[in-house]
Amino acid sequence: LDPLLQHFLAEAREAVTGQGGWVIRIDANGLTALFENSPHAGRGHAALAVEAALRVVAAARRAKRWAAATLSEPFTPDLSV
């Protein structure tokens, strides 16, 4: 489980920071990110947050496929976003 979560959280962190957000907390409950409006950004913070969330969903799917192909455990749990 630990390698799966590490792989997923690394990709999720990239999805958030790639959209200009900051990861402010990662714990057993999940990931919390902050997006702020910037006078130099072409889109508002809400649009950036939604785009990041969609990218996190894709990261969860990739992490699950990675775990199924790489790890020796036959069972990989679902990741909820």
mmCIF file of N, CA and C in Angstrom:
data_model
loop_
_atom_site.group_PDB
_atom_site.id
_atom_site.type_symbol
_atom_site.label_atom_id
_atom_site.label_comp_id
_atom_site.label_asym_id
_atom_site.label_seq_id
_atom_site.Cartn_x
_atom_site.Cartn_y
_atom_site.Cartn_z
ATOM 1 N N LEU A 1 0.825 -1.199 0.000
ATOM 2 C CA LEU A 1 0.000 0.000 0.000
ATOM 3 C C LEU A 1 0.866 1.258 0.000
ATOM 4 N N ASP A 2 1.952 1.233 0.749
ATOM 5 C CA ASP A 2 2.801 2.417 0.849
ATOM 6 C C ASP A 2 3.385 2.837 -0.506
ATOM 7 N N PRO A 3 3.938 1.911 -1.308
ATOM 8 C CA PRO A 3 4.458 2.339 -2.617
ATOM 9 C C PRO A 3 3.370 2.927 -3.522
ATOM 10 N N LEU A 4 2.164 2.376 -3.462
ATOM 11 C CA LEU A 4 1.060 2.899 -4.258
ATOM 12 C C LEU A 4 0.735 4.331 -3.840
ATOM 13 N N LEU A 5 0.620 4.569 -2.549
ATOM 14 C CA LEU A 5 0.297 5.912 -2.068
ATOM 15 C C LEU A 5 1.405 6.905 -2.377
ATOM 16 N N GLN A 6 2.651 6.487 -2.230
ATOM 17 C CA GLN A 6 3.764 7.382 -2.548
ATOM 18 C C GLN A 6 3.744 7.760 -4.030
ATOM 19 N N HIS A 7 3.518 6.777 -4.882
ATOM 20 C CA HIS A 7 3.459 7.025 -6.323
ATOM 21 C C HIS A 7 2.304 7.975 -6.655
ATOM 22 N N PHE A 8 1.149 7.702 -6.101
ATOM 23 C CA PHE A 8 -0.019 8.543 -6.349
ATOM 24 C C PHE A 8 0.188 9.963 -5.834
ATOM 25 N N LEU A 9 0.662 10.105 -4.609
ATOM 26 C CA LEU A 9 0.805 11.439 -4.035
ATOM 27 C C LEU A 9 1.862 12.263 -4.763
ATOM 28 N N ALA A 10 2.896 11.620 -5.274
ATOM 29 C CA ALA A 10 3.893 12.352 -6.066
ATOM 30 C C ALA A 10 3.247 12.909 -7.332
ATOM 31 N N GLU A 11 2.446 12.098 -8.001
ATOM 32 C CA GLU A 11 1.760 12.566 -9.214
ATOM 33 C C GLU A 11 0.688 13.603 -8.883
ATOM 34 N N ALA A 12 -0.011 13.420 -7.780
ATOM 35 C CA ALA A 12 -1.040 14.382 -7.378
ATOM 36 C C ALA A 12 -0.406 15.726 -7.039
ATOM 37 N N ARG A 13 0.729 15.704 -6.370
ATOM 38 C CA ARG A 13 1.441 16.941 -6.038
ATOM 39 C C ARG A 13 1.845 17.678 -7.321
ATOM 40 N N GLU A 14 2.323 16.934 -8.310
ATOM 41 C CA GLU A 14 2.687 17.537 -9.599
ATOM 42 C C GLU A 14 1.469 18.158 -10.284
ATOM 43 N N ALA A 15 0.327 17.484 -10.192
ATOM 44 C CA ALA A 15 -0.898 18.007 -10.807
ATOM 45 C C ALA A 15 -1.296 19.336 -10.183
ATOM 46 N N VAL A 16 -1.158 19.446 -8.881
ATOM 47 C CA VAL A 16 -1.528 20.679 -8.174
ATOM 48 C C VAL A 16 -0.536 21.793 -8.478
ATOM 49 N N THR A 17 0.736 21.515 -8.322
ATOM 50 C CA THR A 17 1.735 22.562 -8.534
ATOM 51 C C THR A 17 1.812 22.964 -10.006
ATOM 52 N N GLY A 18 1.517 22.045 -10.904
ATOM 53 C CA GLY A 18 1.504 22.362 -12.323
ATOM 54 C C GLY A 18 0.415 23.355 -12.704
ATOM 55 N N GLN A 19 -0.596 23.473 -11.873
ATOM 56 C CA GLN A 19 -1.684 24.424 -12.112
ATOM 57 C C GLN A 19 -1.541 25.668 -11.228
ATOM 58 N N GLY A 20 -0.385 25.824 -10.596
ATOM 59 C CA GLY A 20 -0.140 27.019 -9.791
ATOM 60 C C GLY A 20 -0.639 26.941 -8.366
ATOM 61 N N GLY A 21 -1.018 25.756 -7.918
ATOM 62 C CA GLY A 21 -1.489 25.602 -6.545
ATOM 63 C C GLY A 21 -0.364 25.196 -5.605
ATOM 64 N N TRP A 22 -0.652 25.249 -4.334
ATOM 65 C CA TRP A 22 0.282 24.819 -3.298
ATOM 66 C C TRP A 22 -0.354 23.688 -2.514
ATOM 67 N N VAL A 23 0.394 22.629 -2.319
ATOM 68 C CA VAL A 23 -0.062 21.553 -1.439
ATOM 69 C C VAL A 23 0.242 22.013 -0.027
ATOM 70 N N ILE A 24 -0.801 22.170 0.777
ATOM 71 C CA ILE A 24 -0.581 22.660 2.130
ATOM 72 C C ILE A 24 -0.671 21.559 3.183
ATOM 73 N N ARG A 25 -1.217 20.407 2.787
ATOM 74 C CA ARG A 25 -1.264 19.300 3.746
ATOM 75 C C ARG A 25 -1.504 17.991 3.020
ATOM 76 N N ILE A 26 -0.764 16.973 3.424
ATOM 77 C CA ILE A 26 -1.007 15.596 3.001
ATOM 78 C C ILE A 26 -1.014 14.767 4.276
ATOM 79 N N ASP A 27 -2.115 14.076 4.518
ATOM 80 C CA ASP A 27 -2.202 13.214 5.691
ATOM 81 C C ASP A 27 -3.107 12.026 5.371
ATOM 82 N N ALA A 28 -3.509 11.313 6.384
ATOM 83 C CA ALA A 28 -4.323 10.114 6.189
ATOM 84 C C ALA A 28 -5.684 10.431 5.571
ATOM 85 N N ASN A 29 -6.140 11.667 5.685
ATOM 86 C CA ASN A 29 -7.432 12.053 5.114
ATOM 87 C C ASN A 29 -7.335 12.485 3.668
ATOM 88 N N GLY A 30 -6.140 12.759 3.200
ATOM 89 C CA GLY A 30 -5.989 13.155 1.804
ATOM 90 C C GLY A 30 -5.030 14.304 1.618
ATOM 91 N N LEU A 31 -5.248 15.014 0.536
ATOM 92 C CA LEU A 31 -4.387 16.108 0.132
ATOM 93 C C LEU A 31 -5.214 17.386 0.128
ATOM 94 N N THR A 32 -4.667 18.454 0.709
ATOM 95 C CA THR A 32 -5.327 19.748 0.712
ATOM 96 C C THR A 32 -4.445 20.719 -0.049
ATOM 97 N N ALA A 33 -5.055 21.429 -0.991
ATOM 98 C CA ALA A 33 -4.300 22.371 -1.813
ATOM 99 C C ALA A 33 -4.947 23.742 -1.771
ATOM 100 N N LEU A 34 -4.134 24.744 -2.042
ATOM 101 C CA LEU A 34 -4.587 26.123 -2.045
ATOM 102 C C LEU A 34 -4.314 26.738 -3.412
ATOM 103 N N PHE A 35 -5.324 27.404 -3.955
ATOM 104 C CA PHE A 35 -5.201 28.124 -5.216
ATOM 105 C C PHE A 35 -5.652 29.556 -4.968
ATOM 106 N N GLU A 36 -4.868 30.508 -5.433
ATOM 107 C CA GLU A 36 -5.219 31.914 -5.271
ATOM 108 C C GLU A 36 -5.277 32.595 -6.632
ATOM 109 N N ASN A 37 -6.072 33.638 -6.718
ATOM 110 C CA ASN A 37 -6.094 34.436 -7.938
ATOM 111 C C ASN A 37 -4.795 35.222 -8.041
ATOM 112 N N SER A 38 -4.321 35.348 -9.240
ATOM 113 C CA SER A 38 -3.107 36.108 -9.496
ATOM 114 C C SER A 38 -3.399 37.111 -10.602
ATOM 115 N N PRO A 39 -2.906 38.327 -10.471
ATOM 116 C CA PRO A 39 -3.159 39.300 -11.535
ATOM 117 C C PRO A 39 -2.484 38.917 -12.854
ATOM 118 N N HIS A 40 -1.527 38.013 -12.798
ATOM 119 C CA HIS A 40 -0.809 37.600 -13.999
ATOM 120 C C HIS A 40 -1.361 36.305 -14.610
ATOM 121 N N ALA A 41 -2.289 35.661 -13.938
ATOM 122 C CA ALA A 41 -2.846 34.399 -14.439
ATOM 123 C C ALA A 41 -3.983 34.680 -15.419
ATOM 124 N N GLY A 42 -4.061 33.862 -16.433
ATOM 125 C CA GLY A 42 -5.115 34.023 -17.424
ATOM 126 C C GLY A 42 -6.445 33.467 -16.959
ATOM 127 N N ARG A 43 -6.406 32.585 -15.957
ATOM 128 C CA ARG A 43 -7.635 31.963 -15.446
ATOM 129 C C ARG A 43 -7.708 32.170 -13.936
ATOM 130 N N GLY A 44 -8.906 32.098 -13.417
ATOM 131 C CA GLY A 44 -9.112 32.273 -11.985
ATOM 132 C C GLY A 44 -8.728 31.041 -11.190
ATOM 133 N N HIS A 45 -8.676 31.201 -9.876
ATOM 134 C CA HIS A 45 -8.267 30.107 -8.999
ATOM 135 C C HIS A 45 -9.215 28.923 -9.058
ATOM 136 N N ALA A 46 -10.498 29.164 -9.252
ATOM 137 C CA ALA A 46 -11.453 28.056 -9.304
ATOM 138 C C ALA A 46 -11.202 27.183 -10.534
ATOM 139 N N ALA A 47 -10.953 27.800 -11.674
ATOM 140 C CA ALA A 47 -10.677 27.037 -12.895
ATOM 141 C C ALA A 47 -9.389 26.236 -12.751
ATOM 142 N N LEU A 48 -8.384 26.825 -12.139
ATOM 143 C CA LEU A 48 -7.124 26.113 -11.926
ATOM 144 C C LEU A 48 -7.312 24.929 -10.975
ATOM 145 N N ALA A 49 -8.126 25.115 -9.946
ATOM 146 C CA ALA A 49 -8.379 24.041 -8.986
ATOM 147 C C ALA A 49 -9.140 22.883 -9.632
ATOM 148 N N VAL A 50 -10.114 23.193 -10.465
ATOM 149 C CA VAL A 50 -10.870 22.142 -11.148
ATOM 150 C C VAL A 50 -9.956 21.376 -12.108
ATOM 151 N N GLU A 51 -9.132 22.085 -12.847
ATOM 152 C CA GLU A 51 -8.184 21.433 -13.757
ATOM 153 C C GLU A 51 -7.219 20.540 -12.983
ATOM 154 N N ALA A 52 -6.733 21.018 -11.841
ATOM 155 C CA ALA A 52 -5.843 20.207 -11.016
ATOM 156 C C ALA A 52 -6.569 18.960 -10.518
ATOM 157 N N ALA A 53 -7.829 19.101 -10.109
ATOM 158 C CA ALA A 53 -8.600 17.950 -9.619
ATOM 159 C C ALA A 53 -8.762 16.899 -10.710
ATOM 160 N N LEU A 54 -9.022 17.343 -11.934
ATOM 161 C CA LEU A 54 -9.148 16.397 -13.048
ATOM 162 C C LEU A 54 -7.818 15.682 -13.299
ATOM 163 N N ARG A 55 -6.728 16.414 -13.166
ATOM 164 C CA ARG A 55 -5.411 15.801 -13.327
ATOM 165 C C ARG A 55 -5.097 14.831 -12.194
ATOM 166 N N VAL A 56 -5.590 15.096 -11.002
ATOM 167 C CA VAL A 56 -5.400 14.178 -9.872
ATOM 168 C C VAL A 56 -6.191 12.893 -10.115
ATOM 169 N N VAL A 57 -7.380 13.005 -10.686
ATOM 170 C CA VAL A 57 -8.164 11.808 -11.044
ATOM 171 C C VAL A 57 -7.371 10.948 -12.020
ATOM 172 N N ALA A 58 -6.790 11.571 -13.035
ATOM 173 C CA ALA A 58 -5.973 10.829 -14.001
ATOM 174 C C ALA A 58 -4.750 10.225 -13.316
ATOM 175 N N ALA A 59 -4.166 10.940 -12.373
ATOM 176 C CA ALA A 59 -3.010 10.419 -11.632
ATOM 177 C C ALA A 59 -3.399 9.189 -10.811
ATOM 178 N N ALA A 60 -4.590 9.195 -10.236
ATOM 179 C CA ALA A 60 -5.055 8.039 -9.468
ATOM 180 C C ALA A 60 -5.194 6.815 -10.362
ATOM 181 N N ARG A 61 -5.713 7.017 -11.550
ATOM 182 C CA ARG A 61 -5.858 5.892 -12.496
ATOM 183 C C ARG A 61 -4.491 5.366 -12.926
ATOM 184 N N ARG A 62 -3.552 6.282 -13.202
ATOM 185 C CA ARG A 62 -2.199 5.846 -13.577
ATOM 186 C C ARG A 62 -1.510 5.116 -12.436
ATOM 187 N N ALA A 63 -1.684 5.602 -11.216
ATOM 188 C CA ALA A 63 -1.060 4.961 -10.055
ATOM 189 C C ALA A 63 -1.618 3.557 -9.841
ATOM 190 N N LYS A 64 -2.905 3.391 -10.042
ATOM 191 C CA LYS A 64 -3.513 2.069 -9.889
ATOM 192 C C LYS A 64 -2.989 1.107 -10.956
ATOM 193 N N ARG A 65 -2.876 1.573 -12.202
ATOM 194 C CA ARG A 65 -2.310 0.727 -13.256
ATOM 195 C C ARG A 65 -0.847 0.395 -12.969
ATOM 196 N N TRP A 66 -0.099 1.383 -12.485
ATOM 197 C CA TRP A 66 1.297 1.169 -12.136
ATOM 198 C C TRP A 66 1.410 0.108 -11.045
ATOM 199 N N ALA A 67 0.588 0.202 -10.021
ATOM 200 C CA ALA A 67 0.631 -0.751 -8.913
ATOM 201 C C ALA A 67 0.284 -2.157 -9.388
ATOM 202 N N ALA A 68 -0.716 -2.274 -10.235
ATOM 203 C CA ALA A 68 -1.120 -3.590 -10.736
ATOM 204 C C ALA A 68 -0.012 -4.229 -11.566
ATOM 205 N N ALA A 69 0.740 -3.414 -12.304
ATOM 206 C CA ALA A 69 1.796 -3.945 -13.165
ATOM 207 C C ALA A 69 3.121 -4.138 -12.436
ATOM 208 N N THR A 70 3.353 -3.390 -11.369
ATOM 209 C CA THR A 70 4.670 -3.355 -10.737
ATOM 210 C C THR A 70 4.746 -4.102 -9.420
ATOM 211 N N LEU A 71 3.743 -3.970 -8.594
ATOM 212 C CA LEU A 71 3.803 -4.532 -7.244
ATOM 213 C C LEU A 71 3.397 -6.003 -7.243
ATOM 214 N N SER A 72 3.894 -6.715 -6.263
ATOM 215 C CA SER A 72 3.620 -8.151 -6.186
ATOM 216 C C SER A 72 2.243 -8.468 -5.602
ATOM 217 N N GLU A 73 1.612 -7.501 -4.958
ATOM 218 C CA GLU A 73 0.289 -7.724 -4.374
ATOM 219 C C GLU A 73 -0.763 -7.841 -5.479
ATOM 220 N N PRO A 74 -1.603 -8.853 -5.417
ATOM 221 C CA PRO A 74 -2.633 -8.987 -6.453
ATOM 222 C C PRO A 74 -3.767 -7.977 -6.305
ATOM 223 N N PHE A 75 -3.954 -7.438 -5.112
ATOM 224 C CA PHE A 75 -5.053 -6.510 -4.847
ATOM 225 C C PHE A 75 -4.515 -5.089 -4.753
ATOM 226 N N THR A 76 -5.104 -4.187 -5.499
ATOM 227 C CA THR A 76 -4.799 -2.768 -5.338
ATOM 228 C C THR A 76 -6.075 -2.049 -4.995
ATOM 229 N N PRO A 77 -6.079 -1.289 -3.897
ATOM 230 C CA PRO A 77 -7.303 -0.617 -3.466
ATOM 231 C C PRO A 77 -7.671 0.522 -4.400
ATOM 232 N N ASP A 78 -8.941 0.898 -4.355
ATOM 233 C CA ASP A 78 -9.390 2.043 -5.137
ATOM 234 C C ASP A 78 -8.861 3.323 -4.501
ATOM 235 N N LEU A 79 -8.566 4.291 -5.337
ATOM 236 C CA LEU A 79 -8.179 5.620 -4.870
ATOM 237 C C LEU A 79 -9.332 6.556 -5.196
ATOM 238 N N SER A 80 -9.849 7.232 -4.207
ATOM 239 C CA SER A 80 -10.978 8.136 -4.411
ATOM 240 C C SER A 80 -10.499 9.577 -4.489
ATOM 241 N N VAL A 81 -11.043 10.298 -5.446
ATOM 242 C CA VAL A 81 -10.689 11.709 -5.601
ATOM 243 C C VAL A 81 -11.972 12.506 -5.505
#
